[in-house]
Every structure is written in C-alpha cells, then in structure tokens.
Amino acid sequence: MSARAGSRLLLAGAPRRHRVSGPEPERLRLFQRLRAAAAERWDGPGDGAGGGTGSGRLAPGTPIRIALPGGRRLPGRALQTTPFQVATELGAGLAQVALVARVNGTLQDLDRPLEGDTDLELLDFSTPEGREAFWRSSACVLGAVAEQIFGATLCSSQATEDGFFCDVHMGSRTVQSAELPLLEEACATFARARHRFERLEATRQQLAELLKHNAFQLQQLEEVTSPTATVYRCGPLLQLCPGPLLRHTGLIGALRVLTSSAALWGGAGGQSLQRVAAVAFPSAQELEQWQRAQEEAAQRDHRRIGKDQELFFFHKFSPGSCFFLPRGAHVYNTLVEFIRSEYRARGFSEVVTPNLFSPRLWELSGHWQHYSPHIFSVPATPETLSLKPMNCPAHCLMFAHRPRSWRELPLRLADFGVLHRNEPPGTLTGLTRVRRFQQDDAHIFCTLEQLESEIDSSLDFIRAVYAVLGFSFRLALATRPDGFLGDPETWDRAEQQLERSLRNFGQPWELSPGDGAFYGPKIDIRIRDALGRHHQCGTIQLDFQMPERFELEYASPSGSRARPVLIHRAVLGSVERMVAVLAESYGGRWPLWLSPLQAMVIPQTPEVEDYAREVQAVLRRGGLLADLDGDPGTTLARKIRRAQLAHYNFQLVVGRRERQRGTVSVRSRENRQLGELELPRVLQRLQELRDSRVPDAEQRF
C-alpha cells in the first residue's frame, strides 16, 4: 500500500483546528431556537394515558417497560430514557458500536427519548439499517465539507447498498479527480471534530425559513405532503432528512472518496450537478478489508469475465441490450432449462405472450400511473403500442379469456418472454442493469384456501434452486408503501398471510416497512455470493388488486362467482442479472453443468490430431461442450496450463497410446491427474456429473 493510500485510511488521532464558513449564523440560531422550543413542548406535561406510543403521550418521568431481544426487560422513564442510555447500561461495549435503534418497529436516533413502553433493538454496522444510517450520516459530512471547500450547494444525498453519494451544485465548476484526496482529508478533519447530528421536526413554514438559502432543498420540501418534516444540523450544515442518523461524526472512523461525475437535477433537462460518491466505515481496519474485497471483485467483474471467456458483449447500436455469444448463450439457456425442469416437476405450465400491447392494458393494470416513464412506446396504426415491461397483465388476460372453474386452480403460468424497460442511460451497467431482458416469471392464480400452501411451495422452490447455485439467502417481508392500490384491510390480510408463511418456513427474516409493490406486499429474497455480497433476485409478491382490476373470476364449488388471488413469483429474477451474479460469484470457474468450458481436448503431437478430433466429436454428440487445442507451436505442458487458466473443467490429453487403446488421459482444472480411461466411460461420467448439477464435478469424477 502506498504512503498516500495509508494516510488516507486513518482518520483517528488528534483533532485539527477546522474553520468553517457554512450557512449564515442567523440560520443556525433559528434552528437552535426552534429546537429549544420543541424540547420545551416535549418536556411539558403529558395527558397521563398509558400504553406507549399507540395512545396519548405519557408525562415525562412516568415509569415505562423496555423489552429487549431475548426476553430481557429494563425499567425506564418516559421522555427521559434514551436508547443510548440503555446501550450504556447494558455494557459490553454496546454503546460504542450501536448506531441507531428500532423502537416498536420504527427506526430512530439513539439520543431520542422513548415515549412509552418499548420493544427496543439496538442496531450496529453489521445490520442493513445500521449501515444505511451510518452512510447517510457520512453523506452529511461529505456534503458539509463540499460546501465549505468548493463553495458548493448540497442538493441531495443518498445512502446506497455499497456506500453513499452527494449531488452538489457548483455552477460550471467540476470536481477534478486530483481534488478527491483533498476532499477526503477535509472529511477526516470534519469527522474528528465530533459534530453532533441534531434533529428537529418542524412545520413546512419553519423549514422553508430554515432552508431558504437552498433552492434545491426547498424544491424537495414542496414534495412533502405531511404537515411536518425533519431537518438535521451537522456543524454548519442544515439538511432535510428523515433520519435516523448517528449521534456524532466521531463515529465515522474511516472514509474513502471514490469518484466524481456529472448528474442532472430532476433528470434530463435539469441543472448540471456534480455527484461525489464515497464509502465509510467505523474503523480503518474495516476500510482496509473493503478495499481488499474491491480488488477481488474487480478481478471477478462479470464484464471482464464475459470478455475473457467470450460470453457476451454490448454495442452502441443497441444500448442496454446484450449480445450473447455461443458460450454465453449456453450459460443463459442452461439456466432457463434448469428452471423449466423445476416447472415440470412442480406443476407449472409455460406460456408465450405478445411483446406489444396497447397502453390501455397498462392503464387497466395500474402500471401506467406508476411506471410509464420506463415503458417503451412504438408508433403504430391506429394507436401507439408499448413494449411490455412485465408479464403479469398478459397472464391476467390469459386467465380471463374463457370461463374458469375452481377445479383448474391453482393455475400456475410461467413465461420467459422478452421484456423491455426504458432505464436511463447513466444507470446501464453490464448485465446487472439492462433494457432488454428475460425473467423466470410466473404467476399463480389460486383460491384463498390455497394461498398458504402456494406461498410455502414458492419458498421451497427458491430454496431448492439456490442450493444448486450455491447461494445462501436472506428473506424480508416488504409491507405497504405510499401510493398503494386498494384498501388497508386487504393489505393487512395479505401481509399477515405472508408473515405466517415466513414463520412456517423456519428461516430468519426481517421486516422492510414500506418497500412493498404498489399492488401488494412481497417477500424479497437477497442471495449472498462467494464474496459475501448480497443481491436482490428472487421475489414472491401477493396481489389482491390486479384480479379486481381485471375482474377475474372462477366458478366456486357452490356455483357462485369468486375472485382468485394472484401470486407473482420469480426465482432467478432477470436471467441477465443472474448470469452476472454467477460469473462473479464463481470467478469464471463455472460448475460443470453450467460451464461453457467443459472440456478441452489436447493432442500431444500433430500426428494424433485426427484422434483428438474424434474425441471432441464424441463428446459433442454426447451433449458436452468440448474444444480442441491443436496449436502445433505450443508444448503439451503449456497447452494444459492454458486450458486450466481459462477454467476448462477438464482437460483430455491424447497421444499415440491413447489412440491405440481408445482412451483419454483426464486432468481437472486444479491439475489433478485422474488417470487414463476409456472414452465411453469418460463420456458417461461427465454426463452423470453434468445431469446431477453438482458444484464440484472435478472432485467427484
């Protein structure tokens, strides 16, 4: 590691004097006056009602019960005891690592007092919620420093799955790559100053006065529909932010500024901004570990593997759409056939549906109002048509095209149809974000009585597939979002059903409030790859809305008409994205059943090349992918090594003796010599290993 890189890692040490210009002092004084007034109201007498946050506010100091995970209970005082005080009392260093709290299911700051009886969970950096709060807080630091050293205006900031970014307005100026170390060191100094994150919930009018210096945040304020919103102060910075955030900046032990790039405020046509991306951790050691993981990930980048193994490419004449070469098409089609084999065993029927539809279909389904910017439209006569971005409305039409009986349910329709989504050009990233893709998309129409068993079966489907692919996974129940369709009672019923199924499944799961689809709650499945990274791929979504919108009905056993329930289900998700995830997780060392590089036939000398070609032909007729290295100018040892470095699962070496005996000498890509075997036996064993989809065929041969 260079001396410069090492100096950038360490943020600990003696604080430096750090002068700030920041907002006008009057703005900060107004913030403090409003915060003091809010604290006065907070400390005032309550209405004496009990029962925690669900009823009237308790008087300050009223005894409350604090329940912790595992069943432990502690006493507390309403509007006085904070989660941080609880962490301190529990000891074992918890106060040093806790970042935010979950209070009765809602995330909040550690210094915010508890209002009543509380189910309390303290979250650290190892939890998704803790990391998000940490990176959101780090974004405030980056935004404050960008305002100071560049004279920029912080427009917005966002925590992502792997860090955070700030969008700042700098007029015509840009952030140069040479300036990133300066920005990083200034963030280090700012963090060491231990600025507190101070929260204020204020009215829209008060916030408009506080933020009048920042036209971008005022515009965000206009989008707030509630009577109040939350603003945080961090040193000189005031930022509209829902929180929760950390207690102070000193908890940010290491920060790395990664890139700067152009962005647009509000999308195309908006003002030009600079987007500065970064990552931060509680300690320098964690940043070092992250850096090593990034270097490993760069070696495993699916775009690099795709080029080296000749799997796929992209072209400017079709942006966001992948060209799969023969080897890549093999991986793609093998994944699809794997899912098809599961469909056959699990009672799914595959269908084919059109690509072009009238926009009236998407208006009927409810997608148009939520999704129209992402739908491609094609001029046609007599009306404009749209390329389908999803399959579910077409499957509803398929269900409705003739009368249905309860005897047909559950009806499980599967579709690998091509989908198109108009993703912005700046978001297109290899196979992980494309405009043209296919999904292992299925929709299950069933009765209410069949719902539980169908969700249970869907979870079992997911577990079986991910076991073969080598993934562990996490589950999350995503509940009702803002702008949902339907009535709250129906949503409550659907969420309760999914929760029951998750409990029956027996694997840990977490709650993701507000992350459901607009038409129903869902179970999100995040797989964990070989690098420890998590990816959102599979999903199980419950939908009571679309059957209503399409007026779907079936004849019940009594002869009356009944409404089916719809389950949206995907295991791989986007096949393109899954190819990328697998390429990086395997590092290009594909398991035999999925590999585009199953066998390399290597003749020892040019005189046995004819026999080598016979061996290649036998393997290919047996359904295996076999290449031949007949390069006469390369030694045998180099050919073997070249095949192993290219990650061919097996090398089959042939010479005069093998030709005379009808055999091949087999090696694995780990250079294990597996012996000289008769060709039919080798073919049979390779087929057995391929068909059983084992992850370690080289060890089992």
Short mmCIF file of C-alpha atoms in Angstrom, two decimals, residues 97-470:
data_model
loop_
_atom_site.label_atom_id
_atom_site.label_comp_id
_atom_site.label_asym_id
_atom_site.label_seq_id
_atom_site.Cartn_x
_atom_site.Cartn_y
_atom_site.Cartn_z
CA VAL A 97 -20.99 0.09 18.42
CA ALA A 98 -24.74 0.83 18.49
CA LEU A 99 -25.68 3.27 15.73
CA VAL A 100 -29.49 3.53 15.68
CA ALA A 101 -32.43 1.93 17.45
CA ARG A 102 -35.57 0.13 16.39
CA VAL A 103 -38.32 1.32 18.73
CA ASN A 104 -41.62 -0.56 18.46
CA GLY A 105 -40.71 -1.42 14.87
CA THR A 106 -39.67 2.13 13.89
CA LEU A 107 -36.08 3.31 13.41
CA GLN A 108 -34.96 6.32 15.44
CA ASP A 109 -31.87 8.15 16.72
CA LEU A 110 -30.12 6.79 19.81
CA ASP A 111 -30.49 10.12 21.66
CA ARG A 112 -34.22 10.47 21.04
CA PRO A 113 -36.12 9.73 24.31
CA LEU A 114 -38.55 6.81 24.49
CA GLU A 115 -42.17 7.92 24.73
CA GLY A 116 -43.71 4.87 26.42
CA ASP A 117 -43.46 1.11 26.80
CA THR A 118 -40.96 -0.01 24.20
CA ASP A 119 -39.75 -3.07 22.31
CA LEU A 120 -36.17 -1.96 21.75
CA GLU A 121 -33.49 -3.30 19.41
CA LEU A 122 -30.05 -1.68 19.12
CA LEU A 123 -28.54 -1.88 15.62
CA ASP A 124 -24.87 -1.74 14.69
CA PHE A 125 -22.96 -1.57 11.41
CA SER A 126 -23.48 -5.27 10.72
CA THR A 127 -27.22 -4.68 10.13
CA PRO A 128 -28.62 -3.18 6.89
CA GLU A 129 -30.40 -0.46 8.90
CA GLY A 130 -27.24 0.39 10.80
CA ARG A 131 -25.16 0.64 7.64
CA GLU A 132 -27.76 2.81 5.94
CA ALA A 133 -27.84 5.24 8.87
CA PHE A 134 -24.04 5.25 9.00
CA TRP A 135 -23.70 6.03 5.31
CA ARG A 136 -26.50 8.60 5.38
CA SER A 137 -24.68 10.36 8.22
CA SER A 138 -21.38 10.12 6.32
CA ALA A 139 -23.10 11.75 3.34
CA CYS A 140 -23.92 14.73 5.58
CA VAL A 141 -20.21 15.02 6.38
CA LEU A 142 -19.28 14.89 2.70
CA GLY A 143 -21.97 17.44 1.82
CA ALA A 144 -20.90 19.84 4.57
CA VAL A 145 -17.26 19.66 3.51
CA ALA A 146 -18.11 20.10 -0.20
CA GLU A 147 -19.99 23.27 0.69
CA GLN A 148 -17.01 24.55 2.68
CA ILE A 149 -14.08 23.83 0.37
CA PHE A 150 -15.81 24.23 -3.01
CA GLY A 151 -18.48 26.79 -2.13
CA ALA A 152 -20.98 24.24 -3.44
CA THR A 153 -24.67 23.89 -2.62
CA LEU A 154 -25.71 20.46 -1.33
CA CYS A 155 -28.73 19.40 -3.37
CA SER A 156 -29.33 15.89 -2.09
CA SER A 157 -27.55 12.86 -0.69
CA GLN A 158 -28.37 9.20 -0.62
CA ALA A 159 -27.14 6.02 1.02
CA THR A 160 -26.85 3.10 -1.41
CA GLU A 161 -26.25 -0.62 -0.93
CA ASP A 162 -22.50 -0.13 -1.04
CA GLY A 163 -21.85 3.42 0.14
CA PHE A 164 -23.32 6.86 -0.48
CA PHE A 165 -23.18 9.89 -2.74
CA CYS A 166 -23.87 13.62 -2.64
CA ASP A 167 -25.20 15.72 -5.51
CA VAL A 168 -23.87 19.27 -5.30
CA HIS A 169 -24.37 22.34 -7.45
CA MET A 170 -21.17 24.18 -8.37
CA GLY A 171 -22.23 26.24 -11.36
CA SER A 172 -19.90 25.44 -14.25
CA ARG A 173 -17.17 24.11 -11.96
CA THR A 174 -16.46 20.37 -11.64
CA VAL A 175 -14.72 18.27 -9.02
CA GLN A 176 -11.45 17.07 -10.51
CA SER A 177 -10.03 13.65 -9.66
CA ALA A 178 -6.90 15.33 -8.33
CA GLU A 179 -9.07 17.12 -5.75
CA LEU A 180 -10.55 13.94 -4.26
CA PRO A 181 -7.68 13.38 -1.75
CA LEU A 182 -8.11 16.98 -0.52
CA LEU A 183 -11.85 16.43 -0.12
CA GLU A 184 -11.20 13.16 1.70
CA GLU A 185 -8.74 14.71 4.15
CA ALA A 186 -11.16 17.57 4.84
CA CYS A 187 -13.87 14.98 5.61
CA ALA A 188 -11.44 13.31 8.03
CA THR A 189 -10.84 16.58 9.83
CA PHE A 190 -14.57 17.34 9.96
CA ALA A 191 -15.32 13.87 11.34
CA ARG A 192 -12.70 14.17 14.07
CA ALA A 193 -14.39 17.34 15.28
CA ARG A 194 -17.27 15.14 16.59
CA HIS A 195 -20.04 17.40 15.30
CA ARG A 196 -23.37 16.25 16.69
CA PHE A 197 -26.29 15.31 14.44
CA GLU A 198 -29.15 17.34 15.87
CA ARG A 199 -32.70 16.51 14.84
CA LEU A 200 -35.61 18.94 14.51
CA GLU A 201 -39.16 18.17 13.46
CA ALA A 202 -40.66 21.43 12.20
CA THR A 203 -43.58 22.74 10.21
CA ARG A 204 -43.30 23.34 6.49
CA GLN A 205 -43.28 27.10 7.10
CA GLN A 206 -40.45 26.84 9.62
CA LEU A 207 -38.48 24.60 7.32
CA ALA A 208 -38.96 26.99 4.41
CA GLU A 209 -37.35 29.72 6.52
CA LEU A 210 -34.50 27.46 7.62
CA LEU A 211 -33.75 26.26 4.09
CA LYS A 212 -34.42 29.44 2.11
CA HIS A 213 -30.72 29.61 1.19
CA ASN A 214 -31.01 26.34 -0.76
CA ALA A 215 -33.42 26.30 -3.70
CA PHE A 216 -32.86 22.57 -4.23
CA GLN A 217 -33.92 21.60 -0.72
CA LEU A 218 -36.87 24.00 -0.95
CA GLN A 219 -37.98 22.10 -4.03
CA GLN A 220 -37.77 18.84 -2.09
CA LEU A 221 -39.78 20.46 0.69
CA GLU A 222 -42.59 21.19 -1.78
CA GLU A 223 -42.93 17.44 -2.35
CA VAL A 224 -43.54 16.79 1.37
CA THR A 225 -47.23 16.12 1.94
CA SER A 226 -47.23 15.81 5.74
CA PRO A 227 -47.68 18.93 7.94
CA THR A 228 -44.18 18.49 9.41
CA ALA A 229 -40.83 17.13 8.27
CA THR A 230 -37.41 16.54 9.76
CA VAL A 231 -34.25 18.55 9.33
CA TYR A 232 -30.83 17.75 10.80
CA ARG A 233 -27.96 20.02 11.71
CA CYS A 234 -24.38 18.78 11.46
CA GLY A 235 -21.92 21.57 12.18
CA PRO A 236 -22.74 24.34 9.69
CA LEU A 237 -24.95 22.09 7.55
CA LEU A 238 -28.75 22.02 7.63
CA GLN A 239 -30.28 19.20 5.60
CA LEU A 240 -33.80 17.96 5.04
CA CYS A 241 -33.51 14.30 6.05
CA PRO A 242 -35.89 11.70 7.50
CA GLY A 243 -33.13 10.09 9.59
CA PRO A 244 -32.21 8.34 11.71
CA LEU A 245 -28.59 9.47 11.89
CA LEU A 246 -25.62 8.79 14.17
CA ARG A 247 -25.02 10.62 17.45
CA HIS A 248 -21.92 12.46 16.18
CA THR A 249 -19.38 12.46 13.35
CA GLY A 250 -16.63 10.97 15.54
CA LEU A 251 -18.17 7.55 15.00
CA ILE A 252 -17.04 7.72 11.35
CA GLY A 253 -13.60 6.15 11.70
CA ALA A 254 -12.60 5.89 8.04
CA LEU A 255 -13.91 7.46 4.83
CA ARG A 256 -12.84 7.00 1.23
CA VAL A 257 -13.94 9.36 -1.56
CA LEU A 258 -14.27 7.25 -4.68
CA THR A 259 -15.41 9.17 -7.74
CA SER A 260 -16.89 12.38 -9.06
CA SER A 261 -19.16 12.51 -12.08
CA ALA A 262 -21.83 14.60 -13.74
CA ALA A 263 -25.50 14.39 -12.76
CA LEU A 264 -28.70 16.27 -13.56
CA TRP A 265 -31.16 17.69 -11.07
CA GLY A 266 -34.51 16.01 -11.58
CA GLY A 267 -33.37 14.04 -14.62
CA ALA A 268 -33.00 15.13 -18.24
CA GLY A 269 -33.22 18.87 -18.73
CA GLY A 270 -32.37 19.72 -15.12
CA GLN A 271 -29.45 21.79 -13.85
CA SER A 272 -25.98 20.27 -14.08
CA LEU A 273 -24.68 18.87 -10.81
CA GLN A 274 -21.60 17.05 -9.56
CA ARG A 275 -22.11 13.64 -7.96
CA VAL A 276 -19.42 12.65 -5.47
CA ALA A 277 -19.50 9.01 -4.36
CA ALA A 278 -17.81 7.64 -1.25
CA VAL A 279 -17.83 4.88 1.33
CA ALA A 280 -17.18 4.99 5.08
CA PHE A 281 -16.68 2.59 7.98
CA PRO A 282 -16.45 2.65 11.77
CA SER A 283 -12.74 1.75 11.63
CA ALA A 284 -9.73 1.88 9.32
CA GLN A 285 -9.44 -1.90 9.51
CA GLU A 286 -12.91 -2.31 8.02
CA LEU A 287 -11.99 0.07 5.20
CA GLU A 288 -8.87 -2.00 4.50
CA GLN A 289 -10.97 -5.17 4.36
CA TRP A 290 -13.39 -3.43 2.00
CA GLN A 291 -10.51 -2.35 -0.23
CA ARG A 292 -9.22 -5.91 -0.47
CA ALA A 293 -12.73 -7.12 -1.29
CA GLN A 294 -12.99 -4.46 -4.02
CA GLU A 295 -9.75 -5.63 -5.57
CA GLU A 296 -11.03 -9.21 -5.56
CA ALA A 297 -14.36 -8.07 -7.01
CA ALA A 298 -12.54 -6.20 -9.80
CA GLN A 299 -10.81 -9.45 -10.76
CA ARG A 300 -14.24 -11.14 -10.80
CA ASP A 301 -16.11 -8.36 -12.64
CA HIS A 302 -18.59 -10.11 -14.93
CA ARG A 303 -17.77 -7.70 -17.76
CA ARG A 304 -14.13 -8.76 -17.60
CA ILE A 305 -15.06 -12.45 -17.41
CA GLY A 306 -17.54 -12.01 -20.26
CA LYS A 307 -14.79 -10.60 -22.45
CA ASP A 308 -12.10 -13.11 -21.45
CA GLN A 309 -14.37 -16.14 -21.89
CA GLU A 310 -16.20 -14.70 -24.93
CA LEU A 311 -19.62 -14.88 -23.31
CA PHE A 312 -21.26 -11.62 -24.38
CA PHE A 313 -20.73 -8.04 -25.49
CA PHE A 314 -22.64 -4.76 -25.86
CA HIS A 315 -22.80 -2.43 -28.86
CA LYS A 316 -23.66 1.25 -29.25
CA PHE A 317 -26.24 0.35 -31.90
CA SER A 318 -28.38 -1.36 -29.23
CA PRO A 319 -27.61 0.31 -25.88
CA GLY A 320 -28.64 -1.67 -22.84
CA SER A 321 -29.25 -4.89 -24.82
CA CYS A 322 -26.78 -7.75 -24.62
CA PHE A 323 -25.35 -9.82 -27.45
CA PHE A 324 -24.83 -13.32 -26.05
CA LEU A 325 -22.13 -15.22 -27.91
CA PRO A 326 -22.35 -19.05 -28.20
CA ARG A 327 -20.68 -19.70 -24.84
CA GLY A 328 -22.79 -17.08 -23.08
CA ALA A 329 -25.92 -18.40 -24.73
CA HIS A 330 -25.07 -21.84 -23.34
CA VAL A 331 -24.96 -20.46 -19.78
CA TYR A 332 -28.15 -18.49 -20.38
CA ASN A 333 -30.10 -21.39 -21.89
CA THR A 334 -28.84 -23.86 -19.30
CA LEU A 335 -30.20 -21.66 -16.51
CA VAL A 336 -33.54 -21.39 -18.30
CA GLU A 337 -33.69 -25.15 -18.84
CA PHE A 338 -32.88 -25.71 -15.15
CA ILE A 339 -35.93 -23.64 -14.19
CA ARG A 340 -38.03 -25.40 -16.85
CA SER A 341 -37.14 -28.77 -15.33
CA GLU A 342 -38.35 -27.47 -11.95
CA TYR A 343 -41.53 -26.18 -13.60
CA ARG A 344 -42.29 -29.64 -14.95
CA ALA A 345 -41.80 -31.19 -11.52
CA ARG A 346 -43.82 -28.50 -9.71
CA GLY A 347 -46.91 -28.24 -11.89
CA PHE A 348 -46.24 -25.03 -13.82
CA SER A 349 -47.42 -24.54 -17.42
CA GLU A 350 -45.21 -22.46 -19.69
CA VAL A 351 -46.94 -19.94 -21.96
CA VAL A 352 -45.92 -17.45 -24.64
CA THR A 353 -47.40 -13.95 -24.70
CA PRO A 354 -47.06 -10.95 -27.07
CA ASN A 355 -44.45 -8.22 -26.76
CA LEU A 356 -46.54 -5.29 -27.99
CA PHE A 357 -49.66 -4.07 -26.20
CA SER A 358 -51.95 -1.08 -26.20
CA PRO A 359 -51.18 1.35 -23.36
CA ARG A 360 -54.76 0.70 -22.25
CA LEU A 361 -53.57 -2.62 -20.83
CA TRP A 362 -51.07 -0.86 -18.55
CA GLU A 363 -53.70 1.70 -17.55
CA LEU A 364 -56.04 -1.13 -16.61
CA SER A 365 -53.35 -2.95 -14.61
CA GLY A 366 -52.30 0.23 -12.79
CA HIS A 367 -48.74 0.12 -14.12
CA TRP A 368 -49.08 3.17 -16.34
CA GLN A 369 -49.55 5.62 -13.48
CA HIS A 370 -46.58 4.17 -11.58
CA TYR A 371 -44.30 3.04 -14.38
CA SER A 372 -44.96 4.90 -17.62
CA PRO A 373 -41.51 6.60 -17.88
CA HIS A 374 -39.97 3.11 -18.04
CA ILE A 375 -42.25 1.79 -20.79
CA PHE A 376 -41.08 1.98 -24.41
CA SER A 377 -43.77 3.19 -26.82
CA VAL A 378 -43.84 2.36 -30.52
CA PRO A 379 -45.82 4.42 -33.08
CA ALA A 380 -48.31 2.20 -34.91
CA THR A 381 -51.66 2.35 -36.63
CA PRO A 382 -54.29 3.00 -35.39
CA GLU A 383 -52.75 3.59 -31.94
CA THR A 384 -49.37 3.75 -30.24
CA LEU A 385 -48.27 0.42 -28.81
CA SER A 386 -45.96 -0.34 -25.88
CA LEU A 387 -43.30 -2.96 -25.36
CA LYS A 388 -44.16 -4.99 -22.28
CA PRO A 389 -42.00 -4.34 -19.21
CA MET A 390 -43.59 -7.23 -17.27
CA ASN A 391 -45.75 -10.29 -17.90
CA CYS A 392 -48.47 -10.15 -15.24
CA PRO A 393 -51.14 -8.18 -17.18
CA ALA A 394 -50.81 -10.56 -20.14
CA HIS A 395 -51.28 -13.52 -17.82
CA CYS A 396 -54.41 -11.89 -16.43
CA LEU A 397 -55.76 -11.65 -19.97
CA MET A 398 -54.90 -15.31 -20.42
CA PHE A 399 -56.81 -16.26 -17.27
CA ALA A 400 -59.81 -14.18 -18.35
CA HIS A 401 -60.06 -15.32 -21.96
CA ARG A 402 -62.56 -18.10 -21.06
CA PRO A 403 -64.65 -19.12 -18.03
CA ARG A 404 -62.62 -20.71 -15.24
CA SER A 405 -63.58 -23.33 -12.65
CA TRP A 406 -62.24 -23.93 -9.15
CA ARG A 407 -61.07 -27.32 -10.45
CA GLU A 408 -58.39 -25.55 -12.55
CA LEU A 409 -56.87 -23.82 -9.53
CA PRO A 410 -54.15 -23.31 -8.66
CA LEU A 411 -53.28 -22.25 -12.23
CA ARG A 412 -49.51 -21.70 -12.46
CA LEU A 413 -48.45 -19.84 -15.62
CA ALA A 414 -44.73 -19.40 -16.41
CA ASP A 415 -43.29 -17.11 -19.07
CA PHE A 416 -39.74 -16.46 -20.31
CA GLY A 417 -40.97 -13.69 -22.62
CA VAL A 418 -38.65 -10.85 -23.59
CA LEU A 419 -39.19 -7.70 -21.53
CA HIS A 420 -38.05 -4.12 -22.17
CA ARG A 421 -37.66 -1.30 -19.67
CA ASN A 422 -36.51 2.21 -20.50
CA GLU A 423 -33.69 2.51 -17.99
CA PRO A 424 -31.80 5.86 -18.05
CA PRO A 425 -28.51 5.62 -20.00
CA GLY A 426 -26.42 6.50 -16.94
CA THR A 427 -27.75 3.52 -14.98
CA LEU A 428 -26.89 0.83 -17.56
CA THR A 429 -24.16 -1.36 -16.05
CA GLY A 430 -23.15 -4.52 -17.86
CA LEU A 431 -25.69 -7.30 -17.33
CA THR A 432 -26.86 -6.01 -13.95
CA ARG A 433 -28.93 -3.17 -15.43
CA VAL A 434 -30.19 -3.62 -18.99
CA ARG A 435 -33.10 -2.55 -21.16
CA ARG A 436 -33.83 -5.93 -22.77
CA PHE A 437 -34.03 -9.00 -20.54
CA GLN A 438 -35.93 -12.15 -19.65
CA GLN A 439 -37.18 -13.36 -16.27
CA ASP A 440 -38.17 -16.72 -14.90
CA ASP A 441 -41.51 -15.06 -14.40
CA ALA A 442 -44.53 -16.98 -13.12
CA HIS A 443 -47.99 -16.09 -11.85
CA ILE A 444 -50.12 -18.35 -9.71
CA PHE A 445 -53.90 -17.89 -9.67
CA CYS A 446 -55.37 -19.63 -6.63
CA THR A 447 -58.13 -19.56 -4.03
CA LEU A 448 -57.74 -18.02 -0.59
CA GLU A 449 -57.67 -21.52 0.87
CA GLN A 450 -54.75 -22.49 -1.42
CA LEU A 451 -52.76 -19.35 -0.71
CA GLU A 452 -50.70 -20.61 2.21
CA SER A 453 -49.62 -23.85 0.52
CA GLU A 454 -48.71 -21.99 -2.70
CA ILE A 455 -46.51 -19.49 -0.86
CA ASP A 456 -44.92 -22.33 1.08
CA SER A 457 -44.24 -24.14 -2.21
CA SER A 458 -42.76 -20.99 -3.73
CA LEU A 459 -40.37 -20.64 -0.80
CA ASP A 460 -39.37 -24.28 -1.20
CA PHE A 461 -38.80 -23.69 -4.94
CA ILE A 462 -36.45 -20.82 -4.12
CA ARG A 463 -34.55 -22.84 -1.53
CA ALA A 464 -34.06 -25.76 -3.94
CA VAL A 465 -32.73 -23.60 -6.79
CA TYR A 466 -30.40 -21.51 -4.65
CA ALA A 467 -28.97 -24.65 -3.07
CA VAL A 468 -27.93 -25.88 -6.52
CA LEU A 469 -26.46 -22.49 -7.44
CA GLY A 470 -24.52 -22.34 -4.16
#
